[in-house]
Structures are given as structure tokens and as C-alpha cells.
Short mmCIF file of C-alpha atoms and ligand atoms in Angstrom, two decimals:
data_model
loop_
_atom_site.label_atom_id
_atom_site.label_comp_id
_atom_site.label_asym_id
_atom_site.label_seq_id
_atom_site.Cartn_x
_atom_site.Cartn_y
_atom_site.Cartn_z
CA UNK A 1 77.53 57.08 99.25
CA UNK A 2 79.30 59.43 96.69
CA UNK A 3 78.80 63.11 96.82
CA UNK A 4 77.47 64.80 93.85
CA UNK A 5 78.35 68.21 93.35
CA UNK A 6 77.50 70.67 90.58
CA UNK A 7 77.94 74.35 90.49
CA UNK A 8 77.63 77.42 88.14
CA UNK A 9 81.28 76.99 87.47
CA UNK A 10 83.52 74.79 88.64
CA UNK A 11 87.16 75.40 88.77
CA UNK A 12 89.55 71.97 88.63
CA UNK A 13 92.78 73.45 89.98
CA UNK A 14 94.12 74.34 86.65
CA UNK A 15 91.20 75.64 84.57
CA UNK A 16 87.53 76.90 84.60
CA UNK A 17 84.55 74.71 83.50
CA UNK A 18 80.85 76.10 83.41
CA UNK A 19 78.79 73.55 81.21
CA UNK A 20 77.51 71.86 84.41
CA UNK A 21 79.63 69.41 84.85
CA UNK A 22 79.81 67.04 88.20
CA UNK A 23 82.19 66.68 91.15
CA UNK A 24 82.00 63.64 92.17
CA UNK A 25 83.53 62.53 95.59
CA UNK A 26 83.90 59.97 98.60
CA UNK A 27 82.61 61.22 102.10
CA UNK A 28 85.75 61.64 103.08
CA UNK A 29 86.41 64.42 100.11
CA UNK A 30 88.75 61.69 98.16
CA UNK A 31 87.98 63.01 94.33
CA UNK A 32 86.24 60.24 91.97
CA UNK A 33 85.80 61.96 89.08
CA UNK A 34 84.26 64.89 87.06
CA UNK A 35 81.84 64.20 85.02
CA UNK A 36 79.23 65.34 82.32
CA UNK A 37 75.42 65.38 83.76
CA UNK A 38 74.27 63.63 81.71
CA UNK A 39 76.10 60.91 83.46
CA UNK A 40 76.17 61.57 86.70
CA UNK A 41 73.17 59.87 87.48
CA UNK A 42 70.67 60.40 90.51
CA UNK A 43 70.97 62.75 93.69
CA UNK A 44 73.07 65.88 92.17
CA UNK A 45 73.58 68.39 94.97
CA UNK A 46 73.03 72.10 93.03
CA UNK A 47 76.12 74.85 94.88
CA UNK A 48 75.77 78.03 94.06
CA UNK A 49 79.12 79.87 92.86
CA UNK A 50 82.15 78.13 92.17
CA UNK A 51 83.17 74.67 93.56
CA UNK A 52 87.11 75.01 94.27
CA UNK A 53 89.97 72.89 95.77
CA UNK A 54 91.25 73.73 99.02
CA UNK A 55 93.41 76.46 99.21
CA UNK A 56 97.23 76.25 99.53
CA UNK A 57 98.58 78.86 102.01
CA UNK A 58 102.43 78.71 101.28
CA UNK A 59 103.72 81.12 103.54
CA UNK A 60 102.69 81.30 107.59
CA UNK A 61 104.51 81.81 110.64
CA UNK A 62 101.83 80.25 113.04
CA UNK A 63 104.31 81.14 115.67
CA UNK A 64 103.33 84.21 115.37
CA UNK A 65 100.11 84.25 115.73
CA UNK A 66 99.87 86.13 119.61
CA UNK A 67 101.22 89.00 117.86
CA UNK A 68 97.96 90.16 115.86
CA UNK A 69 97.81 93.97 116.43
CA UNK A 70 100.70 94.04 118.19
CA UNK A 71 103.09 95.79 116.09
CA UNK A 72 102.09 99.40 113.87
CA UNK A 73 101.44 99.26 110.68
CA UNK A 74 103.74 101.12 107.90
CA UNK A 75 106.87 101.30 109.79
CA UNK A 76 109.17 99.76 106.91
CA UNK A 77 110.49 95.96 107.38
CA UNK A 78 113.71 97.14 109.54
CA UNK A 79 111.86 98.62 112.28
CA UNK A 80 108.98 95.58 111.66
CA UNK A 81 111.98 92.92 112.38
CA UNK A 82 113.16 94.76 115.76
CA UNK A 83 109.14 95.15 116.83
CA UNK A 84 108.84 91.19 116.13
CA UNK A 85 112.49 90.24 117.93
CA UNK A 86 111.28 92.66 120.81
CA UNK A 87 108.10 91.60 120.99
CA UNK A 88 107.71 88.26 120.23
CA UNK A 89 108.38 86.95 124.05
CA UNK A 90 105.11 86.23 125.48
CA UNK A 91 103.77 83.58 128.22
CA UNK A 92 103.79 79.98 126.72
CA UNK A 93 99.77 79.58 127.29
CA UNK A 94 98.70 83.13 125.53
CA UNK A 95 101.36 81.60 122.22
CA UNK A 96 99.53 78.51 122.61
CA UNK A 97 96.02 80.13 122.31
CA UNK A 98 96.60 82.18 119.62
CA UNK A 99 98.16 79.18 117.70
CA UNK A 100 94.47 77.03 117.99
CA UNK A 101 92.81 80.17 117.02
CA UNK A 102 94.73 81.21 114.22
CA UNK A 103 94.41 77.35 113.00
CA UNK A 104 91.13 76.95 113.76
CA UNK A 105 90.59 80.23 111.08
CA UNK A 106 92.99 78.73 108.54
CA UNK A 107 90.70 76.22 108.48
CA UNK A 108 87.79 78.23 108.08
CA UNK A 109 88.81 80.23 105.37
CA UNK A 110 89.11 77.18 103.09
CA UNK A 111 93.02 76.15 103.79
CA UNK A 112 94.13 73.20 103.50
CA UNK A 113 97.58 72.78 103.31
CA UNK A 114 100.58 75.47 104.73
CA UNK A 115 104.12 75.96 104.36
CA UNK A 116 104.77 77.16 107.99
CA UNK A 117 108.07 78.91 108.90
CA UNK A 118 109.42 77.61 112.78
CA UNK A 119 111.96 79.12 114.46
CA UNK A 120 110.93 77.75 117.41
CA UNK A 121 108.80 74.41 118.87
CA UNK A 122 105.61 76.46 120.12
CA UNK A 123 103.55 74.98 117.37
CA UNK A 124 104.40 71.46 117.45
CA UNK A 125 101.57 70.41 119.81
CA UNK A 126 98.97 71.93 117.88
CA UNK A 127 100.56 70.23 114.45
CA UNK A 128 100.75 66.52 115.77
CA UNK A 129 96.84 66.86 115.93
CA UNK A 130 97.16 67.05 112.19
CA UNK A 131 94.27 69.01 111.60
CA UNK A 132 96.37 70.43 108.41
CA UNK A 133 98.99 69.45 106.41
CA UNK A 134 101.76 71.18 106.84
CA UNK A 135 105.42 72.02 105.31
CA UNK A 136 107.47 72.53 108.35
CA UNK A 137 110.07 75.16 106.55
CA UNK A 138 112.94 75.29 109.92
CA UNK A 139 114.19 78.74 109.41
CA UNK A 140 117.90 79.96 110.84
CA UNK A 141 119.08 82.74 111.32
CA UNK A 142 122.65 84.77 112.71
CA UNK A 143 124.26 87.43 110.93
CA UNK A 144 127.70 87.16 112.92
CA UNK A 145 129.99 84.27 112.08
CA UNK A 146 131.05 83.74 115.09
CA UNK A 147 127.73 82.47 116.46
CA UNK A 148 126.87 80.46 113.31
CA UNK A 149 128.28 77.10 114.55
CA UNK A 150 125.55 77.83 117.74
CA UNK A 151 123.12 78.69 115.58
CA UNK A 152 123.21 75.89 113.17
CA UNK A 153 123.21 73.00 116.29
CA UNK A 154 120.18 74.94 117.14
CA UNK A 155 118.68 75.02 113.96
CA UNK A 156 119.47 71.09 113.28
CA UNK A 157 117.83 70.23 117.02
CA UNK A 158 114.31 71.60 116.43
CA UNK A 159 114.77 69.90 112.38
CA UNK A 160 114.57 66.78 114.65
CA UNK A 161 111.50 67.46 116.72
CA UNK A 162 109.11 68.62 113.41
CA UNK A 163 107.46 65.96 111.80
CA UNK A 164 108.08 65.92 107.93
CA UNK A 165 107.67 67.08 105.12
CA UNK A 166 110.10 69.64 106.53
CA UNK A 167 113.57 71.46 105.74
CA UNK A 168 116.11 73.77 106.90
CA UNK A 169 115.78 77.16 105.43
CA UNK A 170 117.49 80.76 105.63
CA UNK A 171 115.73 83.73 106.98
CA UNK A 172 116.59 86.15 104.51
CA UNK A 173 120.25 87.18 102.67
CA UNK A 174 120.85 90.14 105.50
CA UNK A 175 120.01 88.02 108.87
CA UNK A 176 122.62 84.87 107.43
CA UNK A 177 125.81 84.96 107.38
CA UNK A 178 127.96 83.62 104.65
CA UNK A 179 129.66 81.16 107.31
CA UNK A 180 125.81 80.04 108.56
CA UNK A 181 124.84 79.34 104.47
CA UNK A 182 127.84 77.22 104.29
CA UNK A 183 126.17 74.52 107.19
CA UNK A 184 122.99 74.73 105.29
CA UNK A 185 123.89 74.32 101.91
CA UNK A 186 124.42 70.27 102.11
CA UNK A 187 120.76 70.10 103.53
CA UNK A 188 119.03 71.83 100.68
CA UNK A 189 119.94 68.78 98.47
CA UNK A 190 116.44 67.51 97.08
CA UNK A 191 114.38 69.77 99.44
CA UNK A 192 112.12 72.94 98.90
CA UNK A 193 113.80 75.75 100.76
CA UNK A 194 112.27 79.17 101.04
CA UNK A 195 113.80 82.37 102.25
CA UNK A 196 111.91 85.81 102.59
CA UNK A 197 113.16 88.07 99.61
CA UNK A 198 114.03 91.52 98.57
CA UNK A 199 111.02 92.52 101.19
CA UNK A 200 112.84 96.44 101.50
CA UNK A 201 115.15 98.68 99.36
CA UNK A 202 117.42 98.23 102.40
CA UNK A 203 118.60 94.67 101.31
CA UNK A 204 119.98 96.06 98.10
CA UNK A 205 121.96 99.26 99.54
CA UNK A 206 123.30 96.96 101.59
CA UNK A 207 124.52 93.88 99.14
CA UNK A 208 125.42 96.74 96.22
CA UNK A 209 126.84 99.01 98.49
CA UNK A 210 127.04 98.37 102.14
CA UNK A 211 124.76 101.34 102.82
CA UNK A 212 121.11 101.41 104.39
CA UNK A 213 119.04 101.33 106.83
CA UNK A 214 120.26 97.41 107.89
CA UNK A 215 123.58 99.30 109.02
CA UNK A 216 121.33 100.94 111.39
CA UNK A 217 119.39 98.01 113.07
CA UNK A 218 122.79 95.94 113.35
CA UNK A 219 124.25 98.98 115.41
CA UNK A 220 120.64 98.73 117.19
CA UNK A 221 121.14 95.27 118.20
CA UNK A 222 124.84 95.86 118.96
CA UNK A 223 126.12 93.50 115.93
CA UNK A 224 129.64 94.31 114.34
CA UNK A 225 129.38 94.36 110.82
CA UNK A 226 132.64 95.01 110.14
CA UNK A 227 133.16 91.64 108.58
CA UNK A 228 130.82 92.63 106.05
CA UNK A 229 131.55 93.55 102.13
CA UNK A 230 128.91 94.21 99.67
CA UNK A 231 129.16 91.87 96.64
CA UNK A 232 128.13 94.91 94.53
CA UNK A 233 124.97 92.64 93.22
CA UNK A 234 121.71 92.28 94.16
CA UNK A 235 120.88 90.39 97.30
CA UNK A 236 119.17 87.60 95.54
CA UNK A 237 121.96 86.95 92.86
CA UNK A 238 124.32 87.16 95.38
CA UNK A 239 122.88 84.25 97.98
CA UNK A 240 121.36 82.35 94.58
CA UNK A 241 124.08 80.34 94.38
CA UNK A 242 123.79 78.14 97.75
CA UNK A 243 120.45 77.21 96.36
CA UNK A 244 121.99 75.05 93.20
CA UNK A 245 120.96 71.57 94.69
CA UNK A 246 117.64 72.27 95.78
CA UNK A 247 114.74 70.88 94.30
CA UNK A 248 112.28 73.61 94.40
CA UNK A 249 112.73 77.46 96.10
CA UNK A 250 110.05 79.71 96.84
CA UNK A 251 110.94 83.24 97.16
CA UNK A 252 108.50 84.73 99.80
CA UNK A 253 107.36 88.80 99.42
CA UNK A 254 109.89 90.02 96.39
CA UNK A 255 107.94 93.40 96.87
CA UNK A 256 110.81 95.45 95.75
CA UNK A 257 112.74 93.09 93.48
CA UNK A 258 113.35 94.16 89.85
CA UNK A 259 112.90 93.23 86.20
CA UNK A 260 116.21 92.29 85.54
CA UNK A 261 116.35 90.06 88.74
CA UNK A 262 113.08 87.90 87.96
CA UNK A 263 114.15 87.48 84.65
CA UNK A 264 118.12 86.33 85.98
CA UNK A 265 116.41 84.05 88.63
CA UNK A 266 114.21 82.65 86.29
CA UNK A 267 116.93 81.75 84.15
CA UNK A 268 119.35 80.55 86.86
CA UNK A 269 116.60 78.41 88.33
CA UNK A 270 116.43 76.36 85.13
CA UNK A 271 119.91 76.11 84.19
CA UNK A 272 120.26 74.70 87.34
CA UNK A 273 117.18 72.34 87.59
CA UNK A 274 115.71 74.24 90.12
CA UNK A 275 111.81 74.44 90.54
CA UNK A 276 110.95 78.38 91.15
CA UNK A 277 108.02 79.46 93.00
CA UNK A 278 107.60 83.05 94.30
CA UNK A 279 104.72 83.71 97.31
CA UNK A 280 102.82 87.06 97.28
CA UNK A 281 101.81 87.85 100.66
CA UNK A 282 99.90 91.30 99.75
CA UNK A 283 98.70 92.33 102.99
CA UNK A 284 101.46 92.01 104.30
CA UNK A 285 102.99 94.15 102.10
CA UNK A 286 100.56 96.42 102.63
CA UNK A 287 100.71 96.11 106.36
CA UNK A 288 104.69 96.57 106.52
CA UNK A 289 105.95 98.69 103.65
CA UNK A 290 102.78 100.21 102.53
CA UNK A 291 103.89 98.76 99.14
CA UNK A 292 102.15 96.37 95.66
CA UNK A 293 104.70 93.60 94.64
CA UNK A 294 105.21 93.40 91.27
CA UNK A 295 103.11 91.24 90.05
CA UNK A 296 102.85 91.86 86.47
CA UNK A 297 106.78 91.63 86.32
CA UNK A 298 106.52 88.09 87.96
CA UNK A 299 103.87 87.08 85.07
CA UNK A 300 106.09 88.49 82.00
CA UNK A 301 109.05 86.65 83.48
CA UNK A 302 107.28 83.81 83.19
CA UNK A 303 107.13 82.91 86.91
CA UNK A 304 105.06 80.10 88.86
CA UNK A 305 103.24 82.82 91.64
CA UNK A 306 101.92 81.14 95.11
CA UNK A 307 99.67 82.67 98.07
CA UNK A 308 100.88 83.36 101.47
CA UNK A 309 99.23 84.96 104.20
CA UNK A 310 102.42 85.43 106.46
CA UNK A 311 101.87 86.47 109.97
CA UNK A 312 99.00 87.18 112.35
CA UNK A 313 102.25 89.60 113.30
CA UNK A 314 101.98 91.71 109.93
CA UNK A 315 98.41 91.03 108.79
CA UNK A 316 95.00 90.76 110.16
CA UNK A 317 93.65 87.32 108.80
CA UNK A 318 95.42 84.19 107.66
CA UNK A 319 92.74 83.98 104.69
CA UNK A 320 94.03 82.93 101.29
CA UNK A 321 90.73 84.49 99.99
CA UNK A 322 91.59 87.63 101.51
CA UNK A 323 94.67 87.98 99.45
CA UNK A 324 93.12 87.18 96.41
CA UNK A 325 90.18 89.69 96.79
CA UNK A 326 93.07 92.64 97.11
CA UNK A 327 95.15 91.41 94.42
CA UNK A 328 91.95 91.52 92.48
CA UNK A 329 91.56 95.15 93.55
CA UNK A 330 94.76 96.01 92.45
CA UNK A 331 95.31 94.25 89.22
CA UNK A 332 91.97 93.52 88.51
CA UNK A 333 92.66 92.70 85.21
CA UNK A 334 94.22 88.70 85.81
CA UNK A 335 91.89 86.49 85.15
CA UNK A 336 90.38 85.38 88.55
CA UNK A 337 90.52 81.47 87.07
CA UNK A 338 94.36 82.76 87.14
CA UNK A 339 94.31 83.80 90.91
CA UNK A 340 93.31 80.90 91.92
CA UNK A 341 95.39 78.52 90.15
CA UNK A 342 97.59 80.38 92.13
CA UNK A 343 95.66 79.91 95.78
CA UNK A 344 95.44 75.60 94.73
CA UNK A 345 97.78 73.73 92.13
CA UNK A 346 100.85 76.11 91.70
CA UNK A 347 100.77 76.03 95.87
CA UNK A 348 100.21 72.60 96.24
CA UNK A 349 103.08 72.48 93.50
CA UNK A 350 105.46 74.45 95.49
CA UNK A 351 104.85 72.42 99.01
CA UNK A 352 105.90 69.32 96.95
CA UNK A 353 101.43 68.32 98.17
CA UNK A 354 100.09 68.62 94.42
CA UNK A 355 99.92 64.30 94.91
CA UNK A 356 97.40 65.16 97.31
CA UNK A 357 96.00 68.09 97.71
CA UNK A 358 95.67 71.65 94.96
CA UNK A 359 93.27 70.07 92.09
CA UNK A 360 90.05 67.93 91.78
CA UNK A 361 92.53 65.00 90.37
CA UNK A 362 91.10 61.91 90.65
CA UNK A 363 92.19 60.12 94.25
CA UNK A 364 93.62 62.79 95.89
CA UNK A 365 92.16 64.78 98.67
CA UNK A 366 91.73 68.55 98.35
CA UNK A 367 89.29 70.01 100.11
CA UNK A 368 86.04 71.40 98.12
CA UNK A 369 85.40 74.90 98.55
CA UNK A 370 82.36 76.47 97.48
CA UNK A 371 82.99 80.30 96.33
CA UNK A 372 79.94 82.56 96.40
CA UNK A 373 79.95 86.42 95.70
CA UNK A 374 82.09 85.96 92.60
CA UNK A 375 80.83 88.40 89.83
CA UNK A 376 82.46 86.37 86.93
CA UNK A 377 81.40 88.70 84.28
CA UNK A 378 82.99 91.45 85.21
CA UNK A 379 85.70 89.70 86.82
CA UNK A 380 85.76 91.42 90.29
CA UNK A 381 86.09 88.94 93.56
CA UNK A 382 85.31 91.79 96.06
CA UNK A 383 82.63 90.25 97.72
CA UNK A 384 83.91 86.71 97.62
CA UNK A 385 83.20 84.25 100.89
CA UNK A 386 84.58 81.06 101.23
CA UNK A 387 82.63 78.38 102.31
CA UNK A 388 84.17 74.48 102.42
CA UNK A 389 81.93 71.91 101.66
CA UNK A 390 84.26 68.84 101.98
ZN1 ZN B 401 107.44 85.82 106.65
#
């Protein structure tokens, strides 16, 4: 028996419709169709709120997840990165735990879909259960060139253990090492890759001017840097290049990249054919850096903008919803039909899922999410709760 569902509003994935029209789905949440009332027929189900697709969390590290409260808050992202390498060593069972928990809340929250970074196998137990769909993003990582030949075997042996969808990624432009991109550059061919982006002013001293606090955490971690000379551009035009034969790249955090480098990677992304997604993670930027990404530069340029929740390790939920609610807060003049086009189809988009999950299109399989709280007229989701109904 179908499921009839109308709402106050009901938002498809890519726009807002409030004349009562009805959701109509299998019990297994496959989407039939939307319809007017007047032809829906017998047995409508009345929601209130908003009836919503699942939401599409495209940046995680479920890996992660044992380090919830683990590491201070504000400390800047070099000293965050030596917390997480320090402290990310834990016994296998207490990983394993927080991985069911934190998935178990995903779930909860309304999430239906995640692109997960690995950098190890500690989640794939939890993942062949299949509770989620996931984009297993295989992240590498090794700023000497000497070790990138290790690094890369290492890299390609967990790629074989991850079910798909699933590719091999970068870390970020100051953990890779120009010898490392070079391996990885033949597997981006028709793939979405992801890297974490321009997430400190320390990435740019360093690629304009070999300067910054970076110097300091390689000397930390006793890695020569001699090898290294600054390109004198920007971090992201500077790595943009290895990216030319992928088929889509999100660009996770971006919290201190500027005008003119949205607008150039804008541009270079279509030149080249290039699908460009960027992933605010908020709270995360909150959490770390203390620091707003700039989110009305993203819009001007004219760029797709995804939800991430990134770590239990830098955050204190993995809720989609929660992101939105402070992105409200702080630009609480987007649209919230905007926000979450941004939480469903541009994320489903991104993962390379919008076939099956991000919109109420008709046979695919997206979750419904009912949204209470939502005070439409005045366009404020601060007391938003998620609730999924299918
Ligand atoms: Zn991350």
C-alpha cells in the first residue's frame, strides 16, 4: 500500500511547494509521484512542517569518531592536525564503538548518504552492513618524497578492501608531496576526488612564500622541508592542475580562501570539464579556527555549495541539520529552501548518488524527512528537529 504524505510545505530537492500537494511513496520509501490533492485519492497522512529528502552529508571521517571531545577547541588547524596524528591511536574495540554510535546518529539526524574520508580500514565492518550509502573517498597522505612510493602502495591496498563507489584522494596541498600527486593523478580519471582546502592562513604563507606556521609542525614532526619551494600562488591554484581529468572535485572547508580564488577555480573547473562542488563544514570551523567560511563569496562566484559535518574529532554532532541551523544564524538571510538544496540534491550531486538519493524524483529512494520547528515566515531554522518518516 502507497504512502500518502502531505505537509504544510513540501520541499522536492530543488524547490519549495506549499499548495498541499502529495508525496506519494512505496513502503520501502521508493518515490511514486507528487501529486495535486485533488488527486491523490483516499488515506492522506497530514505531517506537520516540511516533508524533505534525506540529507546528503558529504564530508565525514567516521574514523574518527572515538575522538569526540578529545581534542580543545580553537587551537588553529596546525596544532588540530598534530592533536589528531597524536591522538588518534586508540584500542580497536573503543574505534569500533564509537563508529556504530556515530552511525547509528547519522542516521538519526535524517542522513542518508556520506562521502566518508578513510585513511584506514576501521570502518569497513560497520559499512558492509550497508546501513548507509556511502562514498568511500581513500585519502593519502606524505609530505616527503622519499616515502611517497610507500605511501601510495599503502594507499592503493586499502582502495582494494572498500567497497565502491570509492576513489583515491589527497589530504590537503601541504601534507602531499608533489612526487605522491604524481601516483594519484592517473586515478582521478572519471572519479570525484576531494581534498580538504585552504582550512588556515598557514597554507598560503607557505605556497606564496614558504613561511608559516606549517614550517613549524614539519620541524615538530621531524620532516625536512628543505626540498620545498613555494610556487608563489595560492595553494589551490597551485595543486589545481592534477585535478584536470576528474569528473567532479569537492573542495572541503575553504574557510579562508579568497575572492579571486573562487572565482579562478570556478573558471578552471569549467574550462576543464570539471564538476565543482565546495563542502561547508561550519562547526567545524567554528570548532578549529574559531572562523565563518565565506559563504556569500561562494554564492557570487556562482558555486554549487554541499554540507559536511566532518569529524566527531572537530565537532560535536554529525547532524546535517545542525549545520544548517548555524549557517542560518549567521547568514540568515539565504533562503532556507536554498540551505537545503544544499543538505539534498547539490550533495547527492556531488557523491555522483543524485540517481538515487537527494530529491523526491520519481523511482529513486531518498529518505523522507519531516522538518518541524521551521518558522518559514521569518525565515529562521533555529529550532528545527529532524524527524525521518521513510
Ligand atoms: Zn576533514
Amino acid at each position: 500500500m502507497y504512502q500518502k504524505l502531505q505537509a504544510d510545505y513540501l520541499f522536492t530537492g530543488k524547490k519549495m511547494l506549499h499548495n498541499g500537494e502529495v508525496l506519494i511513496a512505496q513502503p520501502n520509501g521508493t518515490i511514486e509521484a507528487i501529486v495535486a490533492a485533488a488527486d491523490a485519492g483516499l488515506d492522506i497522512q497530514k505531517i506537520e512542517g516540511v516533508l524533505c529528502p534525506g540529507f546528503v552529508n558529504t564530508h565525514c571521517h567516521l574514523e574518527l569518531s572515538h575522538l569526540k571531545g578529545v581534542i580543545p577547541m580553537h587551537t588553529g588547524l596546525v596544532n588540530f592536525v598534530m592533536h589528531v596524528m597524536a591522538k588518534r591511536f586508540y584500542e580497536p574495540d573503543v574505534i569500533e564503538q564509537a563508529i556504530v554510535a556515530a552511525e547509528a546518529e547519522m542516521l538519526r539526524n535524517g542522513i542518508v548518504a556520506v562521502g566518508d574520508i578513510c585513511n584506514t580500514n576501521h570502518t569497513l565492518a560497520q559499512k558492509q552492513q550497508a546501513a548507509f550509502r556511502y562514498y568511500n573517498f581513500i585519502e593519502t597522505s606524505g609530505w616527503l618524497p622519499a616515502i611517497a612510493d610507500k605511501r601510495f602502495k599503502q594507499t592503493q591496498e586499502l582502495w582494494q578492501q572498500f567497497p565502491g563507489p570509492k576513489s583515491i584522494v589527497p589530504h590537503a596541498p601541504y601534507s602531499v608531496s608533489t612526487a605522491l600527486w604524481q601516483k594519484m593523478v592517473p586515478h582521478f580519471s572519471g572519479n570525484v576526488i576531494t581534498m580538504h582546502n585552504q582550512e588556515t592562513p598557514a597554507e598560503e604563507a607557505l605556497f606564496k612564500q614558504g613561511k608559516g606556521g606549517f614550517l613549524q609542525m614539519y620541524a615538530q614532526m621531524q620532516t625536512d622541508n628543505s626540498f620545498f619551494k613555494p610556487s608563489g600562488k595560492s595553494s589551490l591554484q597551485t595543486v589545481a592542475p592534477y585535478f584536470t581529468h576528474a569528473a567532479a572535485v569537492i573542495l572541503v572547508h575553504n574557510t579562508f580562501s579568497a575572492k579571486e580564488d573562487l572565482r579562478w577555480i570556478r573558471q578552471y573547473t569549467q574550462q576543464n570539464n570539471i564538476l565543482l562542488f565546495t563542502a561547508l563544514c561550519i562547526n567545524a570551523n567554528l570548532y578549529i579556527e574559531q572562523q565563518v567560511p565565506p559563504v556569500s563569496t561562494m554564492m557570487e562566484a556562482d558555486i554549487t555549495i554541499t554540507i559536511g559535518t566532518d569529524s566527531l574529532a572537530s565537532n560535536y554532532a554529525l547532524s546535517v541539520l545542525d549545520e544548517l541551523i548555524m549557517i542560518n544564524k549567521r547568514f540568515p538571510k539565504i533562503p532556507f529552501h536554498t540551505l537545503l538544496q544544499w543538505a539534498t540534491c547539490n550533495g547527492a550531486k556531488a557523491l555522483d548518488m543524485d540517481n538515487i538519493v537527494g530529491s523526491f524524483t520519481p523511482n529513486t529512494q531518498p529518505g523522507i524527512l519531516q522538518l518541524k520547528g521551521m518558522d518559514v515566515l521569518h525565515n529562521s531554522m533555529q529550532h528545527a528537529q529532524v524527524k525521518r518518516l521513510l
